[in-house]
XYZ file of C-alpha atoms in Angstrom:
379
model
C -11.744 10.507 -20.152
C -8.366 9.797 -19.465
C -6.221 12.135 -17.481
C -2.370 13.256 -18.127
C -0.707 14.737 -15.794
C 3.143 16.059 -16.920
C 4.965 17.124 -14.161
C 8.618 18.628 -14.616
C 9.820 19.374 -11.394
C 12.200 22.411 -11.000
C 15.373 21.605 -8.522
C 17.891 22.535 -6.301
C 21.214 22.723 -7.113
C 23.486 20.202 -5.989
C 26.571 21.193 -4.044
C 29.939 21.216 -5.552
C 30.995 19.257 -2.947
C 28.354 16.872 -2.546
C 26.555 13.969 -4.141
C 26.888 13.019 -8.065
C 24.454 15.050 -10.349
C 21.274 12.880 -10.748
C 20.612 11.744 -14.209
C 17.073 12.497 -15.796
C 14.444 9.690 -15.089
C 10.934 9.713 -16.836
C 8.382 8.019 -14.129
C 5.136 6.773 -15.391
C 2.545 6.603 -12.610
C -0.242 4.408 -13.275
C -2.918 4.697 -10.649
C -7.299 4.753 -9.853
C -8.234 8.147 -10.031
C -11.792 7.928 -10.391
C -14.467 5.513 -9.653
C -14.120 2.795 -6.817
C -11.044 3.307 -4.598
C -9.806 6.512 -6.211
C -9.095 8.156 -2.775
C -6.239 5.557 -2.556
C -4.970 6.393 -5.759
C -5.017 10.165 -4.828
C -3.587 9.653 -1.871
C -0.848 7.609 -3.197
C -0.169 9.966 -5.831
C -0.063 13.147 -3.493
C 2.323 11.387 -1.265
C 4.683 10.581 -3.930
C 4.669 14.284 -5.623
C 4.982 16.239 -2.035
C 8.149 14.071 -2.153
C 9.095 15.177 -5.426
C 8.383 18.645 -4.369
C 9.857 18.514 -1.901
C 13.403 17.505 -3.308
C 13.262 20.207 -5.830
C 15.007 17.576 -8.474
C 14.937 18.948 -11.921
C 15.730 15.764 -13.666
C 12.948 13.693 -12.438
C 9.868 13.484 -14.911
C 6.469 12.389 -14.126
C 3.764 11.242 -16.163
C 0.497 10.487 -14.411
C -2.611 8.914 -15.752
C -6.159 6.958 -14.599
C -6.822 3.412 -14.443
C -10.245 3.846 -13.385
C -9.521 0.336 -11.844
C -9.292 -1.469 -15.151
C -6.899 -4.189 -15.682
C -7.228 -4.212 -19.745
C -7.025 -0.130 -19.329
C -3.626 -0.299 -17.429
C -2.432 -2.380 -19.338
C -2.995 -0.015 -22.200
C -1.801 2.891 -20.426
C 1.997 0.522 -19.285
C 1.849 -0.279 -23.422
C 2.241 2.976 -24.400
C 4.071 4.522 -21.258
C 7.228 2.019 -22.086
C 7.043 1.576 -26.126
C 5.733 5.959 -26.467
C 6.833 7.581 -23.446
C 9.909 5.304 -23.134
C 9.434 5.433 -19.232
C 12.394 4.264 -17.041
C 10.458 3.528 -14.441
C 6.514 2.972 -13.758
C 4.972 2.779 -10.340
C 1.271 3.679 -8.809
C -0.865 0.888 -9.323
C -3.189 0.164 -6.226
C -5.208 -3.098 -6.654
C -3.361 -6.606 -7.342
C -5.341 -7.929 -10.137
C -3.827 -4.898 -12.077
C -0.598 -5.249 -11.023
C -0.595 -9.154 -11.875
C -1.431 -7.660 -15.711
C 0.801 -5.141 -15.882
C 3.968 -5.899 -14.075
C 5.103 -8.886 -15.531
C 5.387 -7.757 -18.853
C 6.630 -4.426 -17.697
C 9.524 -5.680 -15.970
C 10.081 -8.207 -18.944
C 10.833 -4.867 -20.874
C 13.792 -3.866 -19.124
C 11.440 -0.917 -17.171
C 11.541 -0.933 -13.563
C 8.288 -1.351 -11.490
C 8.538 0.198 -8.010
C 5.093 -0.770 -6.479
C 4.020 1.853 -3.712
C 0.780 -0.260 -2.470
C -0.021 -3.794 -4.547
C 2.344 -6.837 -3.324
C 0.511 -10.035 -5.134
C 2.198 -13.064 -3.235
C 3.213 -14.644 -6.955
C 5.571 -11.215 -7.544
C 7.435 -12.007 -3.789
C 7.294 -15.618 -4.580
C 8.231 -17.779 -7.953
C 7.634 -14.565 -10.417
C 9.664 -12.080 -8.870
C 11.799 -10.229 -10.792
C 15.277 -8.481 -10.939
C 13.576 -5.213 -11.745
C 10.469 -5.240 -9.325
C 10.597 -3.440 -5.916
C 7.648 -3.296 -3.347
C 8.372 -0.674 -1.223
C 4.801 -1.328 0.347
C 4.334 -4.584 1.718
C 3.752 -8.283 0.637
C 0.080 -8.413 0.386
C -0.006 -10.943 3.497
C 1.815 -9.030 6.183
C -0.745 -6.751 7.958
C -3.283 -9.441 8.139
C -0.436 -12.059 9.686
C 0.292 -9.361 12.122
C -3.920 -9.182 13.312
C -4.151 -13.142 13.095
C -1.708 -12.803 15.751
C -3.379 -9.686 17.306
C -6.702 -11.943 17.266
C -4.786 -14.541 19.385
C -3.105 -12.154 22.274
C -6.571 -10.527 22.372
C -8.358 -14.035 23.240
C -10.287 -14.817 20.163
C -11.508 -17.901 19.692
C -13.744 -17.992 16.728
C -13.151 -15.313 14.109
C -15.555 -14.983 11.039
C -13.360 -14.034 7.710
C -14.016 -11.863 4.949
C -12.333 -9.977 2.047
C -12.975 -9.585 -1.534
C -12.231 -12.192 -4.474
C -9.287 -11.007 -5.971
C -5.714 -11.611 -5.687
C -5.069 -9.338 -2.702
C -8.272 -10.514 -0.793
C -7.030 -14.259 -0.713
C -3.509 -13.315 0.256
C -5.138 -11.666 3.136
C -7.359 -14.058 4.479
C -4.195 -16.411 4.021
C -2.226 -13.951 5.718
C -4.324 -13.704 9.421
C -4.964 -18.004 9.141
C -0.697 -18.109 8.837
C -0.427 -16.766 12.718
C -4.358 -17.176 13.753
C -4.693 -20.106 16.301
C -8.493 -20.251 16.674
C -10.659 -21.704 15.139
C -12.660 -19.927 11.470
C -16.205 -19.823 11.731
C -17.077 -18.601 8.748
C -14.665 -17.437 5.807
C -16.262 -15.159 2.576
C -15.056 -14.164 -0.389
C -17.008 -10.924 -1.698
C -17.175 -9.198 -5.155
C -14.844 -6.669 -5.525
C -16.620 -3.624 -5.911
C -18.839 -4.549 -3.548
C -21.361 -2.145 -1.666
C -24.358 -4.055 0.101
C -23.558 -6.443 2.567
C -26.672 -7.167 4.267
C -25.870 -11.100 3.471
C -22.485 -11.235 4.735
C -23.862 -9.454 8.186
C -26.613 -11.865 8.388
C -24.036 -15.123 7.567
C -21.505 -13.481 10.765
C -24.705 -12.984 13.186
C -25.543 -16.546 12.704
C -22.231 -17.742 12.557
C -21.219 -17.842 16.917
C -18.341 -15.808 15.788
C -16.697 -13.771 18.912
C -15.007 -11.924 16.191
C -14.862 -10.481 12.523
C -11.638 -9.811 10.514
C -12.383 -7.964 7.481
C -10.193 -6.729 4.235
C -12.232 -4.039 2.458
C -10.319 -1.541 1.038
C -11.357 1.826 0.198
C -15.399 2.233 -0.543
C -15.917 -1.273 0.476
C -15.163 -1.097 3.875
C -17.114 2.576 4.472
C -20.117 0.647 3.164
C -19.336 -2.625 4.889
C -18.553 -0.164 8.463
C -21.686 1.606 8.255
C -23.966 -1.295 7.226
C -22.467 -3.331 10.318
C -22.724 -0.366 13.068
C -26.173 -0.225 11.805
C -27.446 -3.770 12.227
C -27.100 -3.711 16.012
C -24.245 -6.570 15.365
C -21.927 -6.029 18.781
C -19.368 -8.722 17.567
C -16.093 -7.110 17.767
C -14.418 -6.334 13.940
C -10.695 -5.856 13.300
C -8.641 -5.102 10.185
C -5.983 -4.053 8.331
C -5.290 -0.452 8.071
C -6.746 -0.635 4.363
C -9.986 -0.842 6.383
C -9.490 2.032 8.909
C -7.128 3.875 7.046
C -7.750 8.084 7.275
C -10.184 8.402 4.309
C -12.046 5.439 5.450
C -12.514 6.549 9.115
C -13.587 10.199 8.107
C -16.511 8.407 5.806
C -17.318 5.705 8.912
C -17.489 8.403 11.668
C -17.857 6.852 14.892
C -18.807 3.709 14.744
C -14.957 2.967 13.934
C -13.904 4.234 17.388
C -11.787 1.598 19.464
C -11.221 -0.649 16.679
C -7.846 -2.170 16.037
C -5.961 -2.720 13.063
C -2.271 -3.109 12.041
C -0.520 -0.879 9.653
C 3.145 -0.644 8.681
C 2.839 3.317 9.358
C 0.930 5.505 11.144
C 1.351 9.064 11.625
C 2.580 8.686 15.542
C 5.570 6.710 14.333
C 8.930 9.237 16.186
C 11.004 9.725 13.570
C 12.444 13.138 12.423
C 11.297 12.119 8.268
C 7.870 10.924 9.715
C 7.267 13.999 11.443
C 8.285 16.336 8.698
C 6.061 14.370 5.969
C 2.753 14.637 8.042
C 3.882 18.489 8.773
C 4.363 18.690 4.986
C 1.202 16.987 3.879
C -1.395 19.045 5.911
C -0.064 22.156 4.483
C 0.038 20.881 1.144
C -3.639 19.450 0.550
C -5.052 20.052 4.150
C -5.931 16.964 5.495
C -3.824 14.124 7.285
C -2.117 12.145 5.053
C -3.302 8.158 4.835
C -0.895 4.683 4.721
C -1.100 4.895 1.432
C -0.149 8.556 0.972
C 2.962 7.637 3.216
C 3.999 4.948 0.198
C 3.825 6.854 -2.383
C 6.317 9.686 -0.281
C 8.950 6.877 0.403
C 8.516 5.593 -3.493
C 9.404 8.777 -4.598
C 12.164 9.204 -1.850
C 13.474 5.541 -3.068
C 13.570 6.487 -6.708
C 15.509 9.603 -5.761
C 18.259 8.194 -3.559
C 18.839 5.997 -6.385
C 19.191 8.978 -9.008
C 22.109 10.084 -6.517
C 23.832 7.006 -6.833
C 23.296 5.739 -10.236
C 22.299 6.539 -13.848
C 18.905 4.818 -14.721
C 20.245 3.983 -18.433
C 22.608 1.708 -16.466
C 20.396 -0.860 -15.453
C 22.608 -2.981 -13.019
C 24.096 0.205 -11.150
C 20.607 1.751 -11.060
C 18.484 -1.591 -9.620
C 22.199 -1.844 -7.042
C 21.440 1.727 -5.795
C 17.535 1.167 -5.273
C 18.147 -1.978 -4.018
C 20.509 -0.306 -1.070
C 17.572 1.746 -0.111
C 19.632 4.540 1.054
C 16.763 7.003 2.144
C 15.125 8.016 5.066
C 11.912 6.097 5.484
C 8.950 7.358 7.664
C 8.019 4.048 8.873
C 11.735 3.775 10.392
C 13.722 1.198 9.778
C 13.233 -0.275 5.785
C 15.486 -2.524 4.067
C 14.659 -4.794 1.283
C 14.781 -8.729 1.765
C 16.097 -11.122 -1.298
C 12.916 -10.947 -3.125
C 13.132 -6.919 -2.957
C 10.304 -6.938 -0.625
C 10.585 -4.674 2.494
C 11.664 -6.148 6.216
C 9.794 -4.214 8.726
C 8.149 -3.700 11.762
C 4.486 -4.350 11.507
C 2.100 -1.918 14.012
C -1.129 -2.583 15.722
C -3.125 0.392 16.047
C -6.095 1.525 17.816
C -8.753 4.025 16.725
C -8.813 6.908 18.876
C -10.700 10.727 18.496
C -7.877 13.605 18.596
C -10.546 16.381 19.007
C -13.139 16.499 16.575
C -10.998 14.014 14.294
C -10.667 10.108 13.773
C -7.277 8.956 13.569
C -5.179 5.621 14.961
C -2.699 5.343 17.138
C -0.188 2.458 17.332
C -0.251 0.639 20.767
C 2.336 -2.106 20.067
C 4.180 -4.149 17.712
C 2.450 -6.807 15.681
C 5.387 -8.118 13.749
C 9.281 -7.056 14.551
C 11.382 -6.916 11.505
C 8.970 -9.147 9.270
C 9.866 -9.941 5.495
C 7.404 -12.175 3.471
C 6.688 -15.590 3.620
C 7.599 -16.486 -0.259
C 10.729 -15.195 0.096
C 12.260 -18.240 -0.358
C 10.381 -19.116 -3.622
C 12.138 -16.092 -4.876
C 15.376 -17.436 -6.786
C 17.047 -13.548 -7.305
């Protein structure tokens, strides 16, 4: 059944002396609740109302409801969001095969789409749009920053897999942009999927010295513990999707040591970073994932914009998200031509603190990178 969630959030009043009253903005967040990947969906949407919370605003409005991972069901749900709802703005959705069917038609609308996780290479590239922000990533960037991980760490031979869908093949296009070495085996596998015993026997066989993997969410718990079980002691790496908080507390210690590259991570020494993961354990007691940390600067986006501009005036509005005038907790965040973000790119390691799995960053994978369909983009 599908879930609504209407949250009016009570506020703080604005100084006399300060910043223009914020005009009221209805949000409609469309994200996977339940079913596959629905931690990232949580997580996502957590982040996004701490920040909400957090600002106290009043005049922000926010309408929450389940995908269940469903393309033809989001769509649905965007249908009646913008023509019932009327919706300024939508955000939430996690995997790119539902953003491909909802966003385009969305933006077409005159709503804005502020994507906190999917970044399809087609929306940075030829279909991006004057009203479409990622304030994620472009789909490609963490897995260009461990193709050139895999080459500073000596790799010679790395075996390739993610799932088929749009995400999975900007990914594996992604690590082969900055990978030097040479692929020994490259696998597309259902999305959804849980048993991998195939795809374990196809990298044993394979001579690979390594294995690069995009699973996101379930996938790569199942795809962790199948691989620590079958004695396999070729080296994996990954994007954070793969070794993200959730996924880590599900894998347990086989995870340990790995490496993966992330955009955030909760080490990052800024005085907004600090106070979010502060925040977020004493909100829903656990530590807060990359995704979580989207859906907070999202929500922080969306409300530096309400400062500047009113939403019913579209140009003023899309100027003042474009100037992203809030404090990010990744650091530095601007957005490039194509309203994609420019910045640093982390590799992280996967370290015990205590009894808990968590990552830490030990270096920079990419310094101040934007996408690389940014010039495709004709805004």
């Amino acid at each position: 059944m599908k879930k609504l969630i209407a949250a009016s959030l009570m506020g703080l009043a604005l100084s006399a002396s300060g910043a223009a009253l914020a005009e009221p903005v209805k949000v409609g967040m469309i994200t996977t609740l339940s079913g596959g990947g629905s931690g990232l969906g949580v997580d996502v949407r957590d982040g996004f109302m701490l920040a909400a919370k957090m600002a106290g605003n009043k005049d922000l409005e926010v309408i929450v409801e389940d995908d269940a991972r469903k393309p033809d069901l989001a769509v649905q749900i965007a249908d009646k969001m913008i023509q019932k709802e009327k919706v300024d703005v939508l955000t939430g959705i996690i995997w790119s095969n539902l953003a491909m069917a909802v966003v385009p038609s969305a933006v077409g609308q005159g709503v804005f789409y502020l994507s906190p996780n999917a970044g399809p290479s087609m929306l940075a590239g030829k279909g991006c749009h004057e009203n479409y922000f990622n304030v994620a990533w472009q789909n490609d960037n963490l897995h260009e920053a461990m193709g050139g991980h895999a080459n500073g760490a000596g790799f010679k031979n790395t075996f390739i897999l993610a799932p088929n869908y749009p995400a999975g093949k900007d990914a594996l296009t992604g690590f082969k942009r900055f990978y030097e070495g040479n692929v020994a085996g490259e696998l597309y596998t259902k999305l959804g999927q849980t048993d991998y015993a195939a795809e374990i026997a196809q990298i044993r066989a394979s001579g690979a010295d390594s294995v690069f993997f995009f699973l996101p969410g379930g996938m790569g718990i199942a795809f962790m513990k199948q691989y620590a079980q079958s004695g396999v002691d070729i080296p994996v790496m990954g994007p954070a999707f793969s070794f993200d908080q959730g996924i880590l507390k599900a894998v347990g210690d086989a995870a340990l040591g790995v490496k993966n590259s992330s955009q955030w991570s909760k080490d990052i020494d800024n005085p907004a970073n600090k106070a979010f993961v502060e925040a977020f354990q004493a909100e829903y007691g656990r530590l807060p994932s990359l995704y979580a940390s989207q859906g907070f600067d999202t929500a922080n986006l969306i409300l530096s914009a309400m400062k500047k501009a009113d939403v019913k005036d579209a140009d003023a509005f899309r100027a003042a998200l474009k100037e992203a005038d809030f404090d990010s907790v990744r650091g530095d965040f601007k957005f490039d031509s194509n309203q994609h973000p420019i910045q640093d790119i982390y590799v992280r390691e996967v370290i015990k603190e205590g009894d808990v799995l968590t990552n830490k960053i030990i270096g920079v994978g990419l310094e101040d990178r934007s996408s690389a369909y940014v010039d495709d983009c004709k805004l």
